[in-house]
mmCIF file of C-alpha atoms in Angstrom:
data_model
loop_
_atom_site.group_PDB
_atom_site.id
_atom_site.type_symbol
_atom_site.label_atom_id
_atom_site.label_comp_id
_atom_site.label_asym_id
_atom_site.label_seq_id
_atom_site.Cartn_x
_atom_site.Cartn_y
_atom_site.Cartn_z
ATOM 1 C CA UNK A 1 11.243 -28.905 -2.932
ATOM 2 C CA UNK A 2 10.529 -31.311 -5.895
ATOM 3 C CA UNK A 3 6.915 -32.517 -6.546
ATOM 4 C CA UNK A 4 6.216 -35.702 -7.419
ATOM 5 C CA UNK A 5 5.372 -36.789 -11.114
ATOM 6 C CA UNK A 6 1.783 -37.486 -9.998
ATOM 7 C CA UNK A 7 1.596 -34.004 -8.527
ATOM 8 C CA UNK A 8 3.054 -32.009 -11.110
ATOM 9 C CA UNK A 9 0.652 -33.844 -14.111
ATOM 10 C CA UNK A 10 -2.382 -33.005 -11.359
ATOM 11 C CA UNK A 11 -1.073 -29.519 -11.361
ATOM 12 C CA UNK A 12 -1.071 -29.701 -15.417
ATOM 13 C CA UNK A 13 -4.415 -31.073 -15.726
ATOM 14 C CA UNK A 14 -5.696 -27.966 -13.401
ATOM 15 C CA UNK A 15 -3.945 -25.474 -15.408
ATOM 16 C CA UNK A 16 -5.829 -26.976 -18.631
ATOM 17 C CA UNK A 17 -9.139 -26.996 -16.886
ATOM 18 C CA UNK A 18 -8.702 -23.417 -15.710
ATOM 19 C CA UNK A 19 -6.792 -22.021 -18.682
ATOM 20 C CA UNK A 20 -9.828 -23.912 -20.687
ATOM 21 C CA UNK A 21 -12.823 -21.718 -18.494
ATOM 22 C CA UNK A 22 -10.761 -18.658 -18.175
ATOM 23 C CA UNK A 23 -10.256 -18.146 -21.940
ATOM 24 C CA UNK A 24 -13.426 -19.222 -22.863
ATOM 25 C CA UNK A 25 -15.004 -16.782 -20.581
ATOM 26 C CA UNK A 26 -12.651 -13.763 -21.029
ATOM 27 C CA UNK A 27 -10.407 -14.564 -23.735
ATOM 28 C CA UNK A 28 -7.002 -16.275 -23.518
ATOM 29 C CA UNK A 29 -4.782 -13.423 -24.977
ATOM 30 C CA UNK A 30 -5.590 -11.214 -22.629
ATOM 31 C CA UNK A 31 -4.841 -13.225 -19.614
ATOM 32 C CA UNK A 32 -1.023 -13.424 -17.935
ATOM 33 C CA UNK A 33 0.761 -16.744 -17.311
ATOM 34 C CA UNK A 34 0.160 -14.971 -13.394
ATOM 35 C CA UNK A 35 -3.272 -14.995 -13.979
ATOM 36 C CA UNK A 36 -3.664 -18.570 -15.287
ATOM 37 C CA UNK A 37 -1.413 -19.341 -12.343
ATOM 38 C CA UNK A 38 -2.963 -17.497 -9.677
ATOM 39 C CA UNK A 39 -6.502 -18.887 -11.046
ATOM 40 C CA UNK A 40 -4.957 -22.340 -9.694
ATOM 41 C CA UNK A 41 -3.352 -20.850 -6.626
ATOM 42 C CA UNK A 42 0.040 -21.147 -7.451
ATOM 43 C CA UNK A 43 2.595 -18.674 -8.584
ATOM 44 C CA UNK A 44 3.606 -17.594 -12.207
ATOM 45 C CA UNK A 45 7.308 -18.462 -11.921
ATOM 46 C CA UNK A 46 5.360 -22.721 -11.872
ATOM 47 C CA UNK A 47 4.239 -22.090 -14.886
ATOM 48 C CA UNK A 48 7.196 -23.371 -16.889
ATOM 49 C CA UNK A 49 7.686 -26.187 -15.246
ATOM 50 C CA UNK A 50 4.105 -27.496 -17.049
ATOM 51 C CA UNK A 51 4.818 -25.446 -20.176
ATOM 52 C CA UNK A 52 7.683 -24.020 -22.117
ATOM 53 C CA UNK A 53 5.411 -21.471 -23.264
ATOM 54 C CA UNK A 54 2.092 -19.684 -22.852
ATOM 55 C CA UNK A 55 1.496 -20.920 -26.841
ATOM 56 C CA UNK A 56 2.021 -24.012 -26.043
ATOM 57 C CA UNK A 57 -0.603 -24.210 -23.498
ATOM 58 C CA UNK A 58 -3.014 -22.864 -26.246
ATOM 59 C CA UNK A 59 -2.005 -25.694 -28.275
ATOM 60 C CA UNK A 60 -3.259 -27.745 -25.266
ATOM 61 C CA UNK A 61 -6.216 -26.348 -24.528
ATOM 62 C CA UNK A 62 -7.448 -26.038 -28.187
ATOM 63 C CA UNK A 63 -6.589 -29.817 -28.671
ATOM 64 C CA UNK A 64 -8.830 -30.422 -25.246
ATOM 65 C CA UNK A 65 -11.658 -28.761 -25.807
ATOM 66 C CA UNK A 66 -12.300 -29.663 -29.565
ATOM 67 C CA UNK A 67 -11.078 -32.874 -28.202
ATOM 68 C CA UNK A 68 -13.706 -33.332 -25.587
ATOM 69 C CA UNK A 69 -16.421 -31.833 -27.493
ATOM 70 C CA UNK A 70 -19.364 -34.293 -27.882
ATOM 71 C CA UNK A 71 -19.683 -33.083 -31.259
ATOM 72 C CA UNK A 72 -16.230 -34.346 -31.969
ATOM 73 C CA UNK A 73 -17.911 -38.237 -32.245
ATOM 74 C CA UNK A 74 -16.201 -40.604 -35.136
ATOM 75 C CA UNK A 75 -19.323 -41.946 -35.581
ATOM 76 C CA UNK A 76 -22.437 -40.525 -35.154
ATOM 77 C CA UNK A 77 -26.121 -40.864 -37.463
ATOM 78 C CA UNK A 78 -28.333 -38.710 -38.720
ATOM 79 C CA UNK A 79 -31.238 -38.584 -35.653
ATOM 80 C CA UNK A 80 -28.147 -38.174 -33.198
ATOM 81 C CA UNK A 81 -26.892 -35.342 -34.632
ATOM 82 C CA UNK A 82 -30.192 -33.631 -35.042
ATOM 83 C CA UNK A 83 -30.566 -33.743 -31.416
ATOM 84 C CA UNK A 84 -26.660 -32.917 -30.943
ATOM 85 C CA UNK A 85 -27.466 -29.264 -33.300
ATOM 86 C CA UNK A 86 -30.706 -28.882 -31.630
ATOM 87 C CA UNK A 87 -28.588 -28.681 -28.342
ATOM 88 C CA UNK A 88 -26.215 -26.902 -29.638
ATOM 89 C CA UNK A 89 -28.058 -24.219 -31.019
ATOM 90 C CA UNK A 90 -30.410 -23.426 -27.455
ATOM 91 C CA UNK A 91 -30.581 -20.647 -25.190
ATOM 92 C CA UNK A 92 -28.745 -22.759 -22.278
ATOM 93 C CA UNK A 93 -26.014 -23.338 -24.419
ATOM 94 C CA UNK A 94 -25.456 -19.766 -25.817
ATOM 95 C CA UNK A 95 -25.373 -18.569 -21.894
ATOM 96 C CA UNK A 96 -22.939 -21.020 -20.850
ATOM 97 C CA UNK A 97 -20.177 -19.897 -22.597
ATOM 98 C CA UNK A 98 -17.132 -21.389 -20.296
ATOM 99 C CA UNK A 99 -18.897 -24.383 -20.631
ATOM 100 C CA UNK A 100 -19.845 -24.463 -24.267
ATOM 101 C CA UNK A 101 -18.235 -24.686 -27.740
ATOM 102 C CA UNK A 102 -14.983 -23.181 -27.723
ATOM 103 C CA UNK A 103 -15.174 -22.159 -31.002
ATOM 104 C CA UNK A 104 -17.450 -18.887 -30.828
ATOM 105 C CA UNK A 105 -15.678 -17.739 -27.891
ATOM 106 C CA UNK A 106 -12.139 -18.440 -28.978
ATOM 107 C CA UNK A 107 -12.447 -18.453 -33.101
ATOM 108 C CA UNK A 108 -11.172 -15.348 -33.192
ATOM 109 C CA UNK A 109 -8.036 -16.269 -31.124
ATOM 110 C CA UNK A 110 -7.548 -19.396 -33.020
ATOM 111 C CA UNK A 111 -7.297 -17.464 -35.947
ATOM 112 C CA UNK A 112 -4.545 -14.981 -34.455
ATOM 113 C CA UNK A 113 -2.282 -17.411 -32.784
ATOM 114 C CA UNK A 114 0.921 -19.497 -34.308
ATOM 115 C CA UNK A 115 0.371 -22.323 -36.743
ATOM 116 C CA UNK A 116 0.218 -25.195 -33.891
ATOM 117 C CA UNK A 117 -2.797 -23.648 -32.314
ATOM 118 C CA UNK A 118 -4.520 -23.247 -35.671
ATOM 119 C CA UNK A 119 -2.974 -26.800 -37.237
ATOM 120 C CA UNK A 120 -4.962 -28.202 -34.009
ATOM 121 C CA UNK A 121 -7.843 -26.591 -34.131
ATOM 122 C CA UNK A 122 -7.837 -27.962 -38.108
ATOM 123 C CA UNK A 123 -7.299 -31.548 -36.940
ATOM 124 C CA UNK A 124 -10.520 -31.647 -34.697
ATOM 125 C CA UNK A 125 -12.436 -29.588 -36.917
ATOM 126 C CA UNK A 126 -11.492 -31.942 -39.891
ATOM 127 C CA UNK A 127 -12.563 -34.438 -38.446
ATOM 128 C CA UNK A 128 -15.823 -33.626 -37.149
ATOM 129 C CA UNK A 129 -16.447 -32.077 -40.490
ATOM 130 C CA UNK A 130 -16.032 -35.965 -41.934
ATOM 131 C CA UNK A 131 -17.721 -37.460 -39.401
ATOM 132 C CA UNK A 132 -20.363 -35.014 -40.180
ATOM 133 C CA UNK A 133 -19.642 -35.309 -43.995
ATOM 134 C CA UNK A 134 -19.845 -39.250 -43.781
ATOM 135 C CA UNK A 135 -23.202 -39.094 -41.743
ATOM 136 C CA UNK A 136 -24.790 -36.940 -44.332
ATOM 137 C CA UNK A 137 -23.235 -38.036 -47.456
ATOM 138 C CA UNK A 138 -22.188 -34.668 -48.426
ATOM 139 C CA UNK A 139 -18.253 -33.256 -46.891
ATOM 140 C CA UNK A 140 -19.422 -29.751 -48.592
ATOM 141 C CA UNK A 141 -22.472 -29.622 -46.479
ATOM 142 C CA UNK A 142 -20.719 -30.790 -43.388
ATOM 143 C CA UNK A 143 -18.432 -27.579 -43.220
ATOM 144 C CA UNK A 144 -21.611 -25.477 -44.040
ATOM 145 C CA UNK A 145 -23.634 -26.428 -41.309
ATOM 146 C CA UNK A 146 -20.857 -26.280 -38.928
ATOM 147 C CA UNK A 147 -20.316 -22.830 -39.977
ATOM 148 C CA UNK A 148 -24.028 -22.352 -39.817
ATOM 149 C CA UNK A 149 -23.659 -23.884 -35.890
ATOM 150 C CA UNK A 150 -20.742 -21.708 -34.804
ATOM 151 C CA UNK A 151 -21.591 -18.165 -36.678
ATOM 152 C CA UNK A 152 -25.371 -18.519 -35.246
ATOM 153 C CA UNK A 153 -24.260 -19.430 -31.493
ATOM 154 C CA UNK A 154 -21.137 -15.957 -32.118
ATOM 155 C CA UNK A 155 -24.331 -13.812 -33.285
ATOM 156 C CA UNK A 156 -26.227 -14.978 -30.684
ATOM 157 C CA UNK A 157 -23.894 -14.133 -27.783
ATOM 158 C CA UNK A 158 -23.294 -11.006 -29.306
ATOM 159 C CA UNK A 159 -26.780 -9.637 -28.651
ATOM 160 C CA UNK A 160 -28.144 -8.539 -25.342
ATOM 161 C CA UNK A 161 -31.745 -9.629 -25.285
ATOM 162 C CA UNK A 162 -32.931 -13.085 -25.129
ATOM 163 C CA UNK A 163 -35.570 -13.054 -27.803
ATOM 164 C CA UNK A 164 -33.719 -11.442 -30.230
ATOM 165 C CA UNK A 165 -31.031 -13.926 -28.820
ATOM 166 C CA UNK A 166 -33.659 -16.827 -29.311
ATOM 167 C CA UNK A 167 -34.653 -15.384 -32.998
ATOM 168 C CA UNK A 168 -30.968 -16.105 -34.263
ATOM 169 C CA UNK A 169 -31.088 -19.631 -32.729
ATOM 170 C CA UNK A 170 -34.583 -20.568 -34.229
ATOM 171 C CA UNK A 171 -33.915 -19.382 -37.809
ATOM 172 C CA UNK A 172 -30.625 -21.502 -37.428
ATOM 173 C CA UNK A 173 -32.387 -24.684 -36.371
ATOM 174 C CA UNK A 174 -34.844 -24.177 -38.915
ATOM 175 C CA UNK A 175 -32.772 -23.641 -41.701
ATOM 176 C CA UNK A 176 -30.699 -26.761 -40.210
ATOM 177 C CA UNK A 177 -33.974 -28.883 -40.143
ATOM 178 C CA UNK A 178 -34.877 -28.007 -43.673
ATOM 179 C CA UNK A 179 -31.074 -28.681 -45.007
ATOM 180 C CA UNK A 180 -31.051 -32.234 -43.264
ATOM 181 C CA UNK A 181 -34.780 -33.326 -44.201
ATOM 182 C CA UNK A 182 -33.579 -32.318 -47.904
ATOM 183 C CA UNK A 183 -30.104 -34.141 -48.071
ATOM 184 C CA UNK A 184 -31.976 -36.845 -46.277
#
């Protein structure tokens, strides 16, 4: 039975949702094309009708989630993105990892996987590191803070209690505070 075009880019843009939560949550390496399938309802075998290859759905959810990111903003100033690190760096987002950054949760993956995932994770990042750089007048200080942002939200979910938890987020908006009163 053939699906209609409508159907099967409805289908696609489930699969990308899904595959989005599902490695976010638990990692996308270690999940089976019949996993990210099943998590959809539909069989494995489907899966290459959507996508040559389980890489290439990386690409696709890397691209969508940096892509979406409100962080990801051409244009943003320098109250904005106080708030936008503030929020960043809080307990509600370190527990809501599916719904968070992918970057802490999938970093690691990024890192491991074939050039197209990491040339696309380099795009967004680029960018939001000169939209960052442009805002603050300094590009250097742009990648340090968002390596400040995404190493302090990884220590944080590695820990198991909430104030030590809370500890790692407050010395990182602090130190964030101080860095953007002084370049200010």
């Amino acid at each position: 039975m053939r699906y209609s075009t409508e159907h099967k880019q409805q289908t696609r843009e489930k699969l990308l949702a899904s595959s989005g939560a599902l490695a976010k949550r638990g990692g996308f390496a270690g999940t089976g094309v019949a996993g990210l399938m099943k998590a959809i309802g539909l069989t494995g075998g489907a899966f290459y009708n959507h996508f040559p290859s389980k890489d290439d759905l990386f690409t696709e959810v890397v691209r969508r989630e940096l892509g979406n990111s409100p962080l990801a903003r051409t244009s943003i100033d320098r109250p904005r993105l106080k708030r936008l690190l503030e929020q960043y760096l809080s307990l509600a987002h370190l527990h809501d990892a599916e719904g968070g950054c992918p970057l802490p949760p999938l970093g690691v993956e990024i890192a491991r996987a074939e050039r197209p995932v990491r040339e696309e994770a380099e795009h967004w990042l680029v960018q939001l590191q000169q939209a960052w750089g442009a805002t603050l007048g300094d590009p250097q200080l742009a990648w340090a803070l968002i390596s400040q942002c995404v190493g302090a939200l990884m220590v944080g979910r590695m820990l198991a209690s909430e104030p030590v938890q809370e500890q790692v987020l407050q010395a990182s908006r602090t130190l964030l505070e101080q860095v953007l009163d002084e370049a200010g």
